Tab-separated table of C-alpha atoms and ligand atoms in Angstrom:
chain	number	residue	atom	x	y	z
A	68	MET	CA	7.471	-10.439	14.732
A	69	GLN	CA	11.262	-10.298	15.112
A	70	ILE	CA	13.491	-13.294	14.298
A	71	ASN	CA	17.293	-13.156	14.520
A	72	ALA	CA	16.911	-9.384	14.309
A	73	ASP	CA	20.109	-8.454	16.183
A	74	LEU	CA	22.699	-8.021	13.430
A	75	GLN	CA	25.511	-7.992	16.044
A	76	GLN	CA	24.857	-11.673	16.764
A	77	ARG	CA	26.381	-14.533	14.810
A	78	VAL	CA	23.519	-16.797	13.718
A	79	VAL	CA	23.667	-20.336	12.326
A	80	VAL	CA	20.346	-21.845	11.208
A	81	ASP	CA	19.665	-25.288	9.728
A	82	SER	CA	16.950	-24.083	7.373
A	83	ASN	CA	15.780	-27.680	6.818
A	84	ALA	CA	14.722	-27.811	10.486
A	85	VAL	CA	12.771	-24.520	10.574
A	86	THR	CA	8.992	-24.917	10.832
A	87	TRP	CA	7.036	-23.902	7.727
A	88	LEU	CA	4.764	-20.936	8.437
A	89	PRO	CA	1.759	-19.987	6.289
A	90	SER	CA	1.976	-16.839	4.189
A	91	PRO	CA	-1.051	-14.616	3.511
A	92	LEU	CA	-1.704	-16.718	0.355
A	93	PRO	CA	-2.728	-20.426	0.276
A	94	GLY	CA	-0.073	-22.797	-1.067
A	95	VAL	CA	2.794	-20.424	-0.254
A	96	GLU	CA	4.734	-21.174	2.942
A	97	ARG	CA	7.872	-19.722	4.481
A	98	ARG	CA	10.729	-20.702	6.738
A	99	PRO	CA	11.888	-17.424	8.327
A	100	LEU	CA	15.652	-17.024	8.768
A	101	GLU	CA	15.600	-13.398	9.886
A	102	ARG	CA	12.819	-10.876	10.181
A	103	MET	CA	13.119	-7.294	11.351
A	104	GLY	CA	9.435	-6.350	11.668
A	105	ALA	CA	6.161	-6.247	9.790
A	106	GLU	CA	5.081	-8.257	6.717
A	107	SER	CA	6.692	-5.651	4.484
A	108	GLY	CA	9.922	-5.269	6.524
A	109	ARG	CA	13.477	-6.508	5.980
A	110	ALA	CA	13.409	-10.298	5.986
A	111	THR	CA	15.243	-13.379	4.714
A	112	SER	CA	13.336	-16.630	4.171
A	113	ILE	CA	13.134	-19.957	2.420
A	114	VAL	CA	9.821	-19.873	0.506
A	115	ARG	CA	7.900	-22.826	-0.928
A	116	TYR	CA	5.220	-22.518	-3.627
A	117	ALA	CA	2.953	-25.538	-4.067
A	118	ALA	CA	2.265	-26.492	-7.696
A	119	GLY	CA	-0.301	-24.111	-9.155
A	120	SER	CA	-0.084	-21.585	-6.317
A	121	SER	CA	0.260	-17.851	-6.732
A	122	PHE	CA	0.940	-14.789	-4.587
A	123	LYS	CA	-0.893	-11.486	-4.785
A	124	ALA	CA	0.525	-8.678	-6.922
A	125	HIS	CA	2.819	-6.589	-4.745
A	126	THR	CA	5.428	-3.842	-4.787
A	127	HIS	CA	8.931	-4.160	-3.283
A	128	PRO	CA	9.512	-0.859	-1.444
A	129	LEU	CA	13.203	-1.620	-0.845
A	130	GLY	CA	13.753	-4.428	-3.279
A	131	GLU	CA	13.617	-8.202	-3.470
A	132	GLU	CA	16.283	-10.786	-4.279
A	133	ILE	CA	15.428	-14.388	-5.183
A	134	LEU	CA	17.552	-17.479	-5.794
A	135	VAL	CA	15.479	-20.345	-7.214
A	136	LEU	CA	16.661	-23.484	-5.371
A	137	GLN	CA	14.279	-26.073	-6.871
A	138	GLY	CA	11.436	-26.145	-9.413
A	139	THR	CA	10.382	-23.170	-11.519
A	140	PHE	CA	9.299	-19.753	-10.234
A	141	ALA	CA	7.231	-17.464	-12.469
A	142	ASP	CA	5.728	-14.020	-12.691
A	143	GLU	CA	4.176	-11.986	-15.489
A	144	HIS	CA	7.683	-11.148	-16.756
A	145	GLY	CA	8.982	-14.691	-17.213
A	146	LEU	CA	9.732	-18.235	-16.072
A	147	TYR	CA	12.727	-18.796	-13.788
A	148	PRO	CA	14.015	-22.377	-13.438
A	149	ALA	CA	16.223	-23.653	-10.595
A	150	GLY	CA	19.518	-21.762	-10.567
A	151	SER	CA	17.935	-18.440	-11.565
A	152	TRP	CA	18.951	-15.388	-9.540
A	153	LEU	CA	16.616	-12.375	-9.672
A	154	LYS	CA	17.019	-8.837	-8.417
A	155	ASN	CA	13.826	-6.788	-8.332
A	156	PRO	CA	14.837	-3.250	-7.369
A	157	PRO	CA	13.068	-0.836	-5.017
A	158	GLY	CA	9.673	0.155	-6.405
A	159	SER	CA	9.370	-2.882	-8.715
A	160	GLN	CA	6.197	-4.946	-8.738
A	161	HIS	CA	5.004	-8.340	-9.887
A	162	ALA	CA	2.438	-11.090	-9.359
A	163	PRO	CA	4.388	-14.321	-8.770
A	164	SER	CA	3.259	-17.902	-9.226
A	165	SER	CA	4.621	-21.385	-9.754
A	166	PRO	CA	2.940	-23.756	-12.225
A	167	ASP	CA	4.840	-26.842	-10.994
A	168	GLY	CA	5.983	-25.713	-7.535
A	169	CYS	CA	9.310	-24.292	-6.409
A	170	LEU	CA	11.644	-23.634	-3.493
A	171	LEU	CA	13.230	-20.166	-3.185
A	172	PHE	CA	15.737	-18.233	-1.074
A	173	VAL	CA	14.264	-14.732	-0.744
A	174	LYS	CA	15.654	-11.498	0.718
A	175	LEU	CA	13.313	-8.519	1.068
A	176	CYS	CA	13.700	-4.824	1.833
A	177	HIS	CA	17.521	-4.859	2.031
A	178	MET	CA	18.337	-2.473	-0.837
A	179	THR	CA	18.824	1.282	-0.893
A	180	PRO	CA	16.446	3.470	-2.930
A	181	ALA	CA	19.326	4.409	-5.244
A	182	ASP	CA	19.774	0.733	-6.252
A	183	THR	CA	17.637	0.667	-9.412
A	184	ASN	CA	19.012	-2.236	-11.481
A	185	THR	CA	16.830	-5.170	-12.458
A	186	GLU	CA	18.938	-8.328	-12.869
A	187	ARG	CA	18.246	-11.861	-14.110
A	188	ILE	CA	21.148	-14.338	-14.049
A	189	ASP	CA	20.977	-18.017	-14.944
A	190	THR	CA	23.723	-19.287	-12.620
A	191	ARG	CA	23.763	-22.673	-14.386
A	192	THR	CA	24.907	-21.214	-17.715
A	193	ALA	CA	26.781	-18.038	-16.628
A	194	ASP	CA	30.566	-17.775	-16.832
A	195	TRP	CA	32.394	-18.476	-13.576
A	196	LEU	CA	35.715	-16.858	-12.665
A	197	PRO	CA	38.720	-18.259	-10.807
A	198	GLY	CA	38.644	-17.379	-7.088
A	199	GLN	CA	41.372	-16.001	-4.833
A	200	VAL	CA	42.805	-19.433	-4.009
A	201	GLU	CA	43.149	-22.633	-6.025
A	202	GLY	CA	39.957	-24.694	-5.899
A	203	LEU	CA	37.600	-21.704	-5.672
A	204	SER	CA	35.452	-20.458	-8.538
A	205	VAL	CA	33.204	-17.436	-8.282
A	206	LEU	CA	30.093	-16.206	-10.071
A	207	PRO	CA	29.633	-12.510	-9.216
A	208	LEU	CA	25.911	-11.667	-9.029
A	209	ASP	CA	25.791	-8.079	-7.820
A	210	SER	CA	27.961	-5.280	-6.436
A	211	VAL	CA	26.503	-2.105	-4.943
A	212	GLY	CA	28.880	0.107	-2.962
A	213	SER	CA	30.649	-2.157	-0.466
A	214	THR	CA	28.007	-4.914	-0.722
A	215	HIS	CA	28.943	-7.844	-2.949
A	216	THR	CA	26.837	-10.916	-3.763
A	217	SER	CA	28.125	-14.050	-5.460
A	218	LEU	CA	27.982	-17.815	-5.718
A	219	VAL	CA	31.225	-19.564	-4.777
A	220	ARG	CA	32.092	-23.157	-5.613
A	221	TRP	CA	34.684	-24.940	-3.457
A	222	ALA	CA	36.482	-27.953	-4.912
A	223	PRO	CA	37.047	-30.754	-2.384
A	224	GLY	CA	39.963	-29.929	-0.072
A	225	THR	CA	39.943	-26.166	-0.683
A	226	HIS	CA	41.223	-23.953	2.171
A	227	PHE	CA	40.796	-20.170	2.277
A	228	SER	CA	42.891	-17.671	4.213
A	229	PRO	CA	41.729	-16.230	7.558
A	230	HIS	CA	39.771	-13.046	6.902
A	231	ARG	CA	37.699	-10.382	8.619
A	232	HIS	CA	34.157	-9.460	7.486
A	233	MET	CA	33.884	-5.693	7.228
A	234	GLY	CA	30.131	-5.162	7.005
A	235	GLY	CA	29.440	-8.784	7.885
A	236	GLU	CA	28.901	-11.905	5.800
A	237	GLU	CA	25.807	-13.976	4.985
A	238	ILE	CA	26.056	-17.494	3.548
A	239	LEU	CA	23.517	-20.086	2.401
A	240	VAL	CA	25.023	-23.521	1.715
A	241	LEU	CA	23.490	-24.756	-1.558
A	242	GLU	CA	25.383	-28.033	-2.047
A	243	GLY	CA	27.915	-30.063	-0.074
A	244	VAL	CA	29.390	-29.092	3.307
A	245	PHE	CA	31.003	-25.702	4.060
A	246	GLN	CA	33.302	-25.582	7.107
A	247	ASP	CA	35.317	-23.248	9.300
A	248	GLU	CA	37.006	-23.469	12.698
A	249	ASN	CA	33.608	-23.050	14.374
A	250	GLY	CA	31.802	-25.952	12.741
A	251	ASP	CA	30.512	-27.893	9.746
A	252	TYR	CA	27.602	-26.443	7.728
A	253	PRO	CA	25.762	-28.923	5.500
A	254	THR	CA	23.436	-28.045	2.619
A	255	GLY	CA	20.643	-25.763	3.771
A	256	THR	CA	22.645	-24.056	6.534
A	257	TRP	CA	22.286	-20.264	6.727
A	258	ILE	CA	25.122	-18.393	8.484
A	259	ARG	CA	25.082	-14.691	9.336
A	260	SER	CA	28.400	-13.402	10.703
A	261	PRO	CA	28.430	-9.839	12.088
A	262	HIS	CA	30.554	-6.868	11.130
A	263	ASN	CA	34.202	-7.330	12.106
A	264	SER	CA	33.884	-11.106	12.680
A	265	MET	CA	36.649	-13.432	11.478
A	266	HIS	CA	37.006	-17.024	10.357
A	267	GLN	CA	39.123	-19.381	8.260
A	268	PRO	CA	36.821	-21.419	6.006
A	269	PHE	CA	37.480	-24.653	4.149
A	270	SER	CA	35.588	-27.535	2.577
A	271	ALA	CA	36.853	-31.107	2.743
A	272	GLU	CA	34.193	-32.594	0.461
A	273	GLY	CA	33.469	-29.475	-1.618
A	274	CYS	CA	30.456	-27.196	-1.633
A	275	LEU	CA	28.502	-24.483	-3.409
A	276	ILE	CA	27.544	-21.408	-1.356
A	277	TYR	CA	25.613	-18.153	-1.822
A	278	VAL	CA	27.584	-15.303	-0.211
A	279	LYS	CA	26.670	-11.677	0.483
A	280	VAL	CA	29.189	-9.430	2.253
A	281	GLY	CA	29.221	-5.822	3.408
A	282	HIS	CA	25.486	-5.386	4.094
A	283	LEU	CA	25.385	-5.962	7.871
B	590	FE2	FE1	8.020	-10.211	-4.915
B	591	FE2	FE1	34.051	-15.342	5.361
């Protein structure tokens, strides 16, 4: 199954409107945002665990990245409340579950074999840095080569300069409304802008976004 698999295309998805699809395990459902092939292929999804559900033990051949949006995610290594960001590198394994249910943003199979770091960041208690313009604050999550992942908070009325995305840009709007000259993107919107695309973003009411650049 291929979904939004052409990385040359700009894609805007209201993830709240995507139909939930069953996973191989009961109680675990997914809203696919992009999918490049088989069950184990490169994919980005919103994933929902019902309370008390679990997924089979599995290995991540080319890594897994998780942002816990709601509830508490768990595996045999720990408990990860909302706001947790996890990087499980290529070759890592776990058996996930969720005692009370959770909602996750998950990216699979997008790392290179040389990317071996395991990371756990609690974005609700980590130290944020000032951004490039007034009103922006940034929490860097990961940098590998020219790929950079971060959370960015926009104070109401913040405007950023026009810029070009070398290697593309992927955004998930976590709170508020993100905007650019092409449209308004409320909470839950997923935007994938291809290599060499441009825009001039702003946020009138303020927002919190997940951003990954340089990987497309
Ligand atoms: Fe996993
Ligand atoms: Fe951008």
